[in-house]
CSV table of C-alpha atoms and ligand atoms in Angstrom, one decimal:
chain,number,residue,atom,x,y,z
A,1,UNK,CA,119.1,75.2,84.3
A,2,UNK,CA,120.0,71.6,84.6
A,3,UNK,CA,119.2,68.9,82.0
A,4,UNK,CA,118.9,68.7,78.3
A,5,UNK,CA,115.4,69.9,78.2
A,6,UNK,CA,115.4,73.2,80.0
A,7,UNK,CA,112.0,74.3,78.6
A,8,UNK,CA,110.4,71.2,80.1
A,9,UNK,CA,112.1,71.8,83.4
A,10,UNK,CA,110.6,75.3,83.5
A,11,UNK,CA,107.2,73.9,82.6
A,12,UNK,CA,107.4,71.4,85.3
A,13,UNK,CA,108.5,73.9,87.9
A,14,UNK,CA,105.9,76.5,87.0
A,15,UNK,CA,103.1,73.9,87.0
A,16,UNK,CA,104.3,72.6,90.5
A,17,UNK,CA,103.9,76.1,91.8
A,18,UNK,CA,100.7,76.7,89.9
A,19,UNK,CA,98.8,73.7,91.1
A,20,UNK,CA,99.4,74.8,94.7
A,21,UNK,CA,98.8,78.5,94.2
A,22,UNK,CA,95.8,78.6,91.8
A,23,UNK,CA,92.6,79.6,93.3
A,24,UNK,CA,89.9,80.4,90.6
A,25,UNK,CA,87.8,82.3,93.0
A,26,UNK,CA,90.3,85.1,93.7
A,27,UNK,CA,89.9,88.6,92.4
A,28,UNK,CA,92.2,89.0,89.4
A,29,UNK,CA,94.6,91.5,91.0
A,30,UNK,CA,95.0,89.2,94.0
A,31,UNK,CA,95.9,86.3,91.7
A,32,UNK,CA,98.4,88.5,89.7
A,33,UNK,CA,99.9,89.6,93.0
A,34,UNK,CA,100.5,86.0,93.9
A,35,UNK,CA,101.9,85.4,90.4
A,36,UNK,CA,104.3,88.4,90.7
A,37,UNK,CA,105.4,87.4,94.2
A,38,UNK,CA,106.2,83.9,93.0
A,39,UNK,CA,108.7,85.1,90.3
A,40,UNK,CA,106.7,83.4,87.5
A,41,UNK,CA,105.3,86.7,86.0
A,42,UNK,CA,108.8,87.6,84.7
A,43,UNK,CA,111.0,84.6,85.4
A,44,UNK,CA,113.8,86.1,83.3
A,45,UNK,CA,114.3,89.0,85.7
A,46,UNK,CA,116.5,88.9,88.7
A,47,UNK,CA,115.1,87.3,91.9
A,48,UNK,CA,115.3,90.7,93.7
A,49,UNK,CA,113.0,92.1,91.0
A,50,UNK,CA,110.0,89.6,90.8
A,51,UNK,CA,112.0,87.2,88.7
A,52,UNK,CA,113.9,83.9,89.0
A,53,UNK,CA,117.1,84.7,87.0
A,54,UNK,CA,116.1,82.4,84.2
A,55,UNK,CA,116.9,83.0,80.4
A,56,UNK,CA,114.6,85.3,78.5
A,57,UNK,CA,112.7,82.5,76.8
A,58,UNK,CA,111.4,81.4,80.2
A,59,UNK,CA,108.8,84.2,80.3
A,60,UNK,CA,107.1,82.9,77.2
A,61,UNK,CA,107.3,79.3,78.4
A,62,UNK,CA,106.0,80.0,81.9
A,63,UNK,CA,103.1,82.1,80.6
A,64,UNK,CA,102.1,79.5,78.1
A,65,UNK,CA,102.2,76.8,80.8
A,66,UNK,CA,100.0,78.9,83.1
A,67,UNK,CA,97.5,79.5,80.4
A,68,UNK,CA,97.5,75.9,79.3
A,69,UNK,CA,96.8,74.8,82.8
A,70,UNK,CA,93.6,77.0,82.9
A,71,UNK,CA,95.2,79.9,84.8
A,72,UNK,CA,95.8,83.6,84.0
A,73,UNK,CA,99.2,85.1,83.1
A,74,UNK,CA,100.4,88.7,83.0
A,75,UNK,CA,98.3,91.4,81.4
A,76,UNK,CA,98.4,92.6,77.8
A,77,UNK,CA,99.4,96.0,76.6
A,78,UNK,CA,101.7,99.0,76.8
A,79,UNK,CA,102.2,98.6,80.6
A,80,UNK,CA,103.5,95.0,80.4
A,81,UNK,CA,105.3,95.3,77.0
A,82,UNK,CA,106.8,98.9,77.1
A,83,UNK,CA,106.5,100.4,80.6
A,84,UNK,CA,107.6,97.4,82.6
A,85,UNK,CA,110.9,96.7,80.7
A,86,UNK,CA,111.7,100.4,80.5
A,87,UNK,CA,111.1,100.9,84.2
A,88,UNK,CA,113.1,97.8,85.0
A,89,UNK,CA,116.0,99.0,83.0
A,90,UNK,CA,116.0,102.7,83.9
A,91,UNK,CA,114.1,103.6,87.0
A,92,UNK,CA,116.0,103.8,90.3
A,93,UNK,CA,115.2,101.2,93.0
A,94,UNK,CA,112.6,103.4,94.8
A,95,UNK,CA,110.7,104.2,91.6
A,96,UNK,CA,110.9,100.6,90.5
A,97,UNK,CA,109.5,99.5,93.8
A,98,UNK,CA,106.6,102.0,93.4
A,99,UNK,CA,105.7,101.3,89.8
A,100,UNK,CA,106.6,97.8,88.8
A,101,UNK,CA,104.3,95.6,90.8
A,102,UNK,CA,101.0,97.4,89.9
A,103,UNK,CA,102.2,97.5,86.3
A,104,UNK,CA,102.9,93.7,86.2
A,105,UNK,CA,99.5,93.0,87.8
A,106,UNK,CA,97.7,95.2,85.3
A,107,UNK,CA,96.4,97.6,88.0
A,108,UNK,CA,98.0,100.5,86.1
A,109,UNK,CA,97.1,101.2,82.5
A,110,UNK,CA,99.9,103.1,80.6
A,111,UNK,CA,100.1,105.2,77.5
A,112,UNK,CA,103.1,106.4,75.5
A,113,UNK,CA,103.4,110.3,75.3
A,114,UNK,CA,106.1,110.6,72.6
A,115,UNK,CA,104.8,112.0,69.4
A,116,UNK,CA,103.9,115.7,69.0
A,117,UNK,CA,102.2,117.6,66.1
A,118,UNK,CA,105.7,118.6,64.9
A,119,UNK,CA,107.7,115.7,66.1
A,120,UNK,CA,106.9,112.1,65.1
A,121,UNK,CA,109.7,110.7,63.0
A,122,UNK,CA,111.9,113.5,64.2
A,123,UNK,CA,111.1,112.6,67.8
A,124,UNK,CA,114.2,114.2,69.2
A,125,UNK,CA,112.8,117.5,67.9
A,126,UNK,CA,109.9,117.5,70.4
A,127,UNK,CA,109.0,120.7,72.2
A,128,UNK,CA,106.8,119.8,75.2
A,129,UNK,CA,108.9,121.3,78.0
A,130,UNK,CA,109.5,120.3,81.6
A,131,UNK,CA,110.8,123.0,84.0
A,132,UNK,CA,112.1,122.1,87.4
A,133,UNK,CA,110.4,123.6,90.4
A,134,UNK,CA,111.9,122.3,93.6
A,135,UNK,CA,111.1,118.6,93.8
A,136,UNK,CA,108.7,118.6,90.9
A,137,UNK,CA,108.8,119.3,87.2
A,138,UNK,CA,106.1,121.4,85.6
A,139,UNK,CA,105.2,120.2,82.0
A,140,UNK,CA,103.7,122.3,79.2
A,141,UNK,CA,103.1,121.2,75.6
A,142,UNK,CA,101.0,119.0,73.4
A,143,UNK,CA,101.3,115.3,72.5
A,144,UNK,CA,99.3,113.6,69.7
A,145,UNK,CA,98.4,110.1,68.5
A,146,UNK,CA,98.6,108.9,72.0
A,147,UNK,CA,96.9,105.5,72.1
A,148,UNK,CA,94.7,104.9,75.2
A,149,UNK,CA,95.6,108.3,76.8
A,150,UNK,CA,91.9,108.9,77.6
A,151,UNK,CA,91.8,106.0,80.0
A,152,UNK,CA,95.5,105.6,81.1
A,153,UNK,CA,96.6,106.0,84.7
A,154,UNK,CA,100.2,106.8,83.8
A,155,UNK,CA,102.1,108.0,80.8
A,156,UNK,CA,105.7,107.4,79.5
A,157,UNK,CA,106.6,111.0,78.8
A,158,UNK,CA,109.6,112.4,76.9
A,159,UNK,CA,109.9,116.2,77.4
A,160,UNK,CA,112.5,118.9,76.8
A,161,UNK,CA,114.4,120.0,79.9
A,162,UNK,CA,117.2,121.9,78.3
A,163,UNK,CA,117.0,124.2,75.2
A,164,UNK,CA,120.6,125.2,75.3
A,165,UNK,CA,122.1,121.9,74.2
A,166,UNK,CA,121.6,119.9,70.9
A,167,UNK,CA,118.2,118.3,70.5
A,168,UNK,CA,119.1,114.8,71.6
A,169,UNK,CA,120.9,115.9,74.7
A,170,UNK,CA,118.1,118.1,76.2
A,171,UNK,CA,115.4,115.5,76.8
A,172,UNK,CA,114.3,113.8,80.0
A,173,UNK,CA,112.0,110.7,80.4
A,174,UNK,CA,109.3,110.8,83.0
A,175,UNK,CA,106.5,108.6,84.4
A,176,UNK,CA,103.6,111.1,84.6
A,177,UNK,CA,100.3,110.7,86.4
A,178,UNK,CA,97.6,111.1,83.7
A,179,UNK,CA,94.8,111.6,86.2
A,180,UNK,CA,95.7,115.1,87.2
A,181,UNK,CA,94.1,118.5,86.3
A,182,UNK,CA,97.0,119.5,84.1
A,183,UNK,CA,96.5,116.6,81.6
A,184,UNK,CA,93.6,116.7,79.1
A,185,UNK,CA,93.1,113.9,76.6
A,186,UNK,CA,90.8,114.5,73.6
A,187,UNK,CA,90.0,111.4,71.4
A,188,UNK,CA,90.6,111.7,67.7
A,189,UNK,CA,88.1,110.2,65.3
A,190,UNK,CA,89.9,108.2,62.6
A,191,UNK,CA,88.8,107.6,59.0
A,192,UNK,CA,87.9,104.1,59.9
A,193,UNK,CA,85.6,105.6,62.5
A,194,UNK,CA,87.4,104.2,65.5
A,195,UNK,CA,88.9,106.4,68.2
A,196,UNK,CA,91.9,104.7,69.6
A,197,UNK,CA,94.2,107.6,70.0
A,198,UNK,CA,94.1,111.1,71.4
A,199,UNK,CA,95.5,114.6,71.4
A,200,UNK,CA,96.9,115.3,74.9
A,201,UNK,CA,97.3,118.8,76.3
A,202,UNK,CA,99.8,119.3,79.2
A,203,UNK,CA,99.1,122.5,81.0
A,204,UNK,CA,101.2,123.0,84.1
A,205,UNK,CA,101.1,119.3,84.6
A,206,UNK,CA,103.3,118.1,87.5
A,207,UNK,CA,105.7,115.2,87.8
A,208,UNK,CA,107.7,114.5,91.0
A,209,UNK,CA,111.5,114.6,90.4
A,210,UNK,CA,111.7,111.0,91.6
A,211,UNK,CA,109.6,110.0,88.6
A,212,UNK,CA,112.5,110.6,86.2
A,213,UNK,CA,113.6,107.4,84.4
A,214,UNK,CA,117.3,107.4,83.7
A,215,UNK,CA,118.8,110.8,84.5
A,216,UNK,CA,118.0,114.4,83.5
A,217,UNK,CA,119.1,115.0,80.0
A,218,UNK,CA,119.4,111.2,79.2
A,219,UNK,CA,115.8,110.8,77.9
A,220,UNK,CA,116.8,110.0,74.4
A,221,UNK,CA,118.6,106.8,75.4
A,222,UNK,CA,115.6,105.7,77.5
A,223,UNK,CA,113.2,106.5,74.7
A,224,UNK,CA,115.2,104.4,72.3
A,225,UNK,CA,115.0,101.5,74.6
A,226,UNK,CA,111.2,101.8,74.7
A,227,UNK,CA,111.1,102.1,70.9
A,228,UNK,CA,113.2,99.0,70.5
A,229,UNK,CA,110.7,97.1,72.7
A,230,UNK,CA,107.8,98.6,70.7
A,231,UNK,CA,109.2,97.3,67.4
A,232,UNK,CA,109.2,93.8,68.7
A,233,UNK,CA,105.9,94.0,70.4
A,234,UNK,CA,102.6,92.9,68.9
A,235,UNK,CA,99.5,94.3,70.7
A,236,UNK,CA,97.4,91.3,69.8
A,237,UNK,CA,100.0,88.7,70.5
A,238,UNK,CA,97.7,86.5,72.7
A,239,UNK,CA,95.3,86.6,75.6
A,240,UNK,CA,96.4,86.2,79.2
A,241,UNK,CA,94.1,83.1,79.7
A,242,UNK,CA,93.0,80.0,77.9
A,243,UNK,CA,89.7,80.3,76.0
A,244,UNK,CA,88.0,77.6,77.9
A,245,UNK,CA,89.3,78.5,81.4
A,246,UNK,CA,86.7,79.3,84.1
A,247,UNK,CA,86.4,81.0,87.5
A,248,UNK,CA,86.4,84.5,88.9
A,249,UNK,CA,90.0,85.2,88.0
A,250,UNK,CA,89.3,84.2,84.4
A,251,UNK,CA,86.1,86.1,84.2
A,252,UNK,CA,87.8,89.3,85.3
A,253,UNK,CA,90.7,88.6,83.0
A,254,UNK,CA,88.2,88.1,80.1
A,255,UNK,CA,86.6,91.5,81.0
A,256,UNK,CA,90.1,93.1,81.2
A,257,UNK,CA,91.0,91.7,77.7
A,258,UNK,CA,87.6,92.9,76.3
A,259,UNK,CA,88.2,96.4,77.6
A,260,UNK,CA,91.8,96.4,76.3
A,261,UNK,CA,90.8,95.1,72.9
A,262,UNK,CA,88.2,97.8,72.4
A,263,UNK,CA,91.1,100.1,71.6
A,264,UNK,CA,92.7,97.7,69.3
A,265,UNK,CA,89.7,96.0,67.6
A,266,UNK,CA,90.6,97.5,64.2
A,267,UNK,CA,94.3,96.4,64.5
A,268,UNK,CA,93.7,93.0,62.6
A,269,UNK,CA,92.2,95.1,59.8
A,270,UNK,CA,95.2,97.4,60.0
A,271,UNK,CA,97.4,94.3,59.4
A,272,UNK,CA,95.5,93.7,56.1
A,273,UNK,CA,93.5,90.5,57.2
A,274,UNK,CA,95.6,88.2,54.9
A,275,UNK,CA,93.8,85.3,56.7
A,276,UNK,CA,90.5,86.3,54.9
A,277,UNK,CA,91.9,86.3,51.4
A,278,UNK,CA,91.4,82.6,50.4
A,279,UNK,CA,87.8,82.6,51.8
A,280,UNK,CA,86.9,85.9,50.1
A,281,UNK,CA,88.3,84.8,46.8
A,282,UNK,CA,86.2,81.6,46.9
A,283,UNK,CA,83.0,83.4,48.1
A,284,UNK,CA,83.3,85.9,45.3
A,285,UNK,CA,84.0,83.2,42.7
A,286,UNK,CA,87.4,84.8,41.8
A,287,UNK,CA,89.7,82.1,43.2
A,288,UNK,CA,90.6,80.9,39.7
A,289,UNK,CA,91.5,84.4,38.4
A,290,UNK,CA,95.2,84.4,37.6
A,291,UNK,CA,95.7,88.0,38.9
A,292,UNK,CA,93.9,87.3,42.2
A,293,UNK,CA,95.9,84.1,42.7
A,294,UNK,CA,99.2,85.9,42.0
A,295,UNK,CA,98.4,88.6,44.5
A,296,UNK,CA,97.4,86.2,47.1
A,297,UNK,CA,100.6,84.2,46.6
A,298,UNK,CA,102.7,87.3,47.0
A,299,UNK,CA,101.1,87.9,50.4
A,300,UNK,CA,101.7,84.3,51.4
A,301,UNK,CA,105.4,84.4,50.5
A,302,UNK,CA,105.9,87.6,52.4
A,303,UNK,CA,104.1,86.2,55.4
A,304,UNK,CA,106.3,83.1,55.5
A,305,UNK,CA,109.5,85.1,55.1
A,306,UNK,CA,108.5,87.6,57.8
A,307,UNK,CA,107.5,84.8,60.1
A,308,UNK,CA,111.0,83.3,59.8
A,309,UNK,CA,112.5,86.7,60.5
A,310,UNK,CA,110.2,87.1,63.5
A,311,UNK,CA,111.2,83.7,64.8
A,312,UNK,CA,114.9,84.5,64.4
A,313,UNK,CA,114.3,87.8,66.3
A,314,UNK,CA,112.4,85.9,69.0
A,315,UNK,CA,115.2,83.3,69.3
A,316,UNK,CA,117.8,86.1,69.7
A,317,UNK,CA,115.7,87.8,72.4
A,318,UNK,CA,115.3,84.5,74.2
A,319,UNK,CA,119.1,84.1,74.2
A,320,UNK,CA,119.2,87.3,76.1
A,321,UNK,CA,120.3,89.5,73.1
A,322,UNK,CA,119.0,93.1,73.1
A,323,UNK,CA,116.3,94.0,70.5
A,324,UNK,CA,118.2,94.6,67.2
A,325,UNK,CA,117.7,95.4,63.6
A,326,UNK,CA,115.3,92.4,63.2
A,327,UNK,CA,112.7,94.6,64.8
A,328,UNK,CA,112.9,97.1,62.0
A,329,UNK,CA,113.0,94.4,59.4
A,330,UNK,CA,110.0,92.7,60.9
A,331,UNK,CA,108.1,96.0,61.1
A,332,UNK,CA,108.8,96.7,57.5
A,333,UNK,CA,107.6,93.2,56.6
A,334,UNK,CA,104.3,93.7,58.4
A,335,UNK,CA,103.8,97.0,56.5
A,336,UNK,CA,104.4,95.2,53.2
A,337,UNK,CA,102.1,92.3,54.1
A,338,UNK,CA,99.3,94.8,55.0
A,339,UNK,CA,99.8,96.8,51.8
A,340,UNK,CA,99.9,93.7,49.5
A,341,UNK,CA,96.9,92.2,51.3
A,342,UNK,CA,95.0,95.4,50.8
A,343,UNK,CA,95.8,95.2,47.1
A,344,UNK,CA,94.7,91.5,47.0
A,345,UNK,CA,91.4,92.3,48.8
A,346,UNK,CA,90.9,95.1,46.3
A,347,UNK,CA,91.4,92.7,43.4
A,348,UNK,CA,88.9,90.2,44.9
A,349,UNK,CA,86.2,92.7,46.0
A,350,UNK,CA,86.5,95.3,43.3
A,351,UNK,CA,84.3,98.3,43.9
A,352,UNK,CA,82.2,96.3,46.4
A,353,UNK,CA,85.2,96.5,48.7
A,354,UNK,CA,84.2,100.1,49.4
A,355,UNK,CA,80.7,99.1,50.8
A,356,UNK,CA,80.4,99.0,54.5
A,357,UNK,CA,77.4,96.7,54.4
A,358,UNK,CA,76.3,94.0,52.0
A,359,UNK,CA,75.0,90.4,51.9
A,360,UNK,CA,78.0,89.2,53.9
A,361,UNK,CA,79.1,90.7,57.2
A,362,UNK,CA,82.7,90.3,56.1
A,363,UNK,CA,82.1,93.1,53.5
A,364,UNK,CA,82.3,95.6,56.4
A,365,UNK,CA,85.6,94.0,57.5
A,366,UNK,CA,87.1,94.3,54.0
A,367,UNK,CA,86.0,98.0,53.8
A,368,UNK,CA,87.7,98.6,57.1
A,369,UNK,CA,90.9,96.9,55.9
A,370,UNK,CA,91.0,99.4,53.0
A,371,UNK,CA,91.0,102.4,55.3
A,372,UNK,CA,93.1,101.0,58.1
A,373,UNK,CA,96.2,99.5,56.4
A,374,UNK,CA,97.9,102.9,56.0
A,375,UNK,CA,98.3,103.1,59.8
A,376,UNK,CA,100.4,99.9,59.7
A,377,UNK,CA,103.4,101.7,58.1
A,378,UNK,CA,103.2,104.7,60.4
A,379,UNK,CA,102.6,103.5,64.0
A,380,UNK,CA,105.8,102.8,66.0
A,381,UNK,CA,108.0,104.5,63.4
A,382,UNK,CA,107.3,104.8,59.6
A,383,UNK,CA,108.7,102.6,56.9
A,384,UNK,CA,111.1,105.3,55.8
A,385,UNK,CA,112.5,105.6,59.3
A,386,UNK,CA,112.9,101.8,59.6
A,387,UNK,CA,114.8,102.0,56.3
A,388,UNK,CA,117.1,104.8,57.7
A,389,UNK,CA,117.8,102.7,60.8
A,390,UNK,CA,118.6,99.6,58.7
A,391,UNK,CA,120.8,101.7,56.3
A,392,UNK,CA,122.8,103.2,59.1
A,393,UNK,CA,123.0,100.4,61.7
A,394,UNK,CA,123.0,97.3,59.5
A,395,UNK,CA,124.5,98.4,56.2
A,396,UNK,CA,126.9,101.0,57.7
A,397,UNK,CA,125.7,103.8,55.4
A,398,UNK,CA,126.5,107.4,56.3
A,399,UNK,CA,124.0,109.1,58.6
A,400,UNK,CA,121.5,111.1,56.7
A,401,UNK,CA,122.4,114.8,56.4
A,402,UNK,CA,121.1,117.0,59.2
A,403,UNK,CA,121.6,120.6,60.1
A,404,UNK,CA,120.2,120.5,63.7
A,405,UNK,CA,122.2,117.8,65.4
A,406,UNK,CA,125.0,119.8,66.9
A,407,UNK,CA,123.6,123.3,67.6
A,408,UNK,CA,121.6,124.3,70.7
A,409,UNK,CA,118.0,123.3,70.1
A,410,UNK,CA,116.9,126.9,70.9
A,411,UNK,CA,118.8,128.0,67.8
A,412,UNK,CA,117.2,125.5,65.4
A,413,UNK,CA,115.1,127.4,62.9
A,414,UNK,CA,111.4,126.7,63.3
A,415,UNK,CA,108.2,128.2,62.1
A,416,UNK,CA,106.8,129.3,65.4
A,417,UNK,CA,107.2,133.1,66.0
A,418,UNK,CA,110.3,134.2,67.9
A,419,UNK,CA,109.7,135.5,71.4
A,420,UNK,CA,107.8,132.4,72.5
A,421,UNK,CA,108.6,131.0,75.9
A,422,UNK,CA,111.5,128.9,74.6
A,423,UNK,CA,113.5,131.5,72.6
B,1,FAD,C1,97.8,103.6,65.0
B,1,FAD,C2,98.8,104.6,65.6
B,1,FAD,C3,99.0,104.5,66.9
B,1,FAD,C4,100.0,105.4,67.5
B,1,FAD,N1,100.2,105.4,68.8
B,1,FAD,C5,101.1,106.3,69.4
B,1,FAD,C6,101.2,106.4,70.8
B,1,FAD,O1,100.6,105.7,71.5
B,1,FAD,N2,102.1,107.2,71.3
B,1,FAD,C7,102.9,108.1,70.5
B,1,FAD,O2,103.7,108.8,71.0
B,1,FAD,N3,102.7,108.1,69.1
B,1,FAD,C8,101.8,107.2,68.5
B,1,FAD,N4,101.6,107.2,67.2
B,1,FAD,C9,102.4,108.2,66.4
B,1,FAD,C10,103.5,107.6,65.5
B,1,FAD,O3,104.6,107.2,66.3
B,1,FAD,C11,103.8,108.7,64.5
B,1,FAD,O4,102.7,108.9,63.7
B,1,FAD,C12,105.0,108.3,63.6
B,1,FAD,O5,106.2,108.2,64.4
B,1,FAD,C13,105.2,109.2,62.4
B,1,FAD,O6,105.3,110.6,62.8
B,1,FAD,P1,104.3,111.7,62.2
B,1,FAD,O7,102.9,111.2,62.2
B,1,FAD,O8,104.6,113.0,62.8
B,1,FAD,O9,104.8,111.8,60.6
B,1,FAD,P2,106.1,112.6,60.1
B,1,FAD,O10,107.2,112.3,60.9
B,1,FAD,O11,105.6,114.0,59.9
B,1,FAD,O12,106.3,111.9,58.7
B,1,FAD,C14,105.6,112.2,57.5
B,1,FAD,C15,106.2,111.5,56.3
B,1,FAD,O13,107.5,111.9,56.1
B,1,FAD,C16,108.4,110.8,56.1
B,1,FAD,N5,109.7,111.1,56.8
B,1,FAD,C17,109.8,111.8,57.9
B,1,FAD,N6,111.2,111.9,58.2
B,1,FAD,C18,111.8,111.3,57.3
B,1,FAD,C19,113.2,111.0,57.1
B,1,FAD,N7,114.2,111.5,57.9
B,1,FAD,N8,113.6,110.3,56.0
B,1,FAD,C20,112.6,109.8,55.1
B,1,FAD,N9,111.3,110.0,55.3
B,1,FAD,C21,110.9,110.7,56.3
B,1,FAD,C22,107.7,109.7,57.0
B,1,FAD,O14,108.2,108.4,56.7
B,1,FAD,C23,106.2,110.0,56.6
B,1,FAD,O15,106.0,109.3,55.4
B,1,FAD,C24,100.7,106.3,66.6
B,1,FAD,C25,100.5,106.3,65.2
B,1,FAD,C26,99.5,105.5,64.7
B,1,FAD,C27,99.3,105.5,63.2
């Protein structure tokens, strides 16, 4: 990029293209097709793959410029944030050709089929099994906590394909069609009464061999890449359009965002709603209380420090560096903000914080905060797991002791009766 102001150059180029290309009366998918075709959906990717070969920061700058000009940028969610980069990095050309464009346009909704009832933190200990049958793989097993599985078109699936090697070596990563008879998603009702995730039962579900990402047995490496993207991804980062934009494209993007946010409507409460603390303390007349003030200040300090870490991580990503330990630090910081904010809301509201209705509609929001914040330190890898990652990768501490890393997975002791299909 020439010049001293590369961001402004990118803005100028994307707006030149946008003013010619923008047609507010197009259907949303047709507009996104145009966007993908132009290279401005993911300008940091190579020109052969819907990009323009620009630095990583150009994605953010281009999307902001398009939104700012009243247009619609790429979709939100797991497809764009996890599936697209994983496919781009690990799918072969044919699969990439097949899956990328409809993922970038938002036509395909994705979910992440990683966790199982006995394998969350110990993801490499998963047991859902894929067995090859000619050109397809037949998958059996159960996944759990799968956000959006009940309305996803495709799933990022990690399954065991070899029980005779140690646990990390026997996994394969697939893109599986969720709309087939062998896949059943059953929503789980949470203690905050939302239903954003599911149990998923895979019964002789089929995946074509050409839907393997990476190679057979290399699923752990691919899964780690997805997880690294997940740690640096915020589901509620922004919308794909400016609030005051208008036209058919925008109306459809607004409907798409509303549908998407239904799943995530409790996520702000999960994050602790620190933004409500000052207002709630004043409304309740407790803003002069020394304990309340101290608790609110702790949240503020943590938020500031974690914002700087997030900015540092973003700057590193925009310089083209792979996601690193900042993702784990940032994730830990968000858990701490949520926890401390929960404590501050409790100090402000007292027992009233448990009421789901009251004089003020925000009472229900605070009640939801109190039952939603525990999820913040679990989703995407628990706090303890982030600490293990930081200990090993940043501090160089010895790996935590483990008895099952080097023996064939079929020989690892487990509670299920012997004689099951895997023994
Ligand atoms: C809101 C939400 C959305 C989610 N969405 C998805 C999704 O879309 N797809 C998906 O696949 N999964 C999803 N998950 C699941 C999530 O990834 C798992 O819950 C998480 O990885 C923890 O696994 P687990 O629940 O099995 O807990 P466990 O692994 O059983 O952990 C239980 C406790 O033991 C601790 N622990 C475990 N191992 C260690 C260790 N080695 N050292 C120290 N402490 C340890 C944990 O920190 C935790 O406190 C979601 C979870 C939530 C809360």
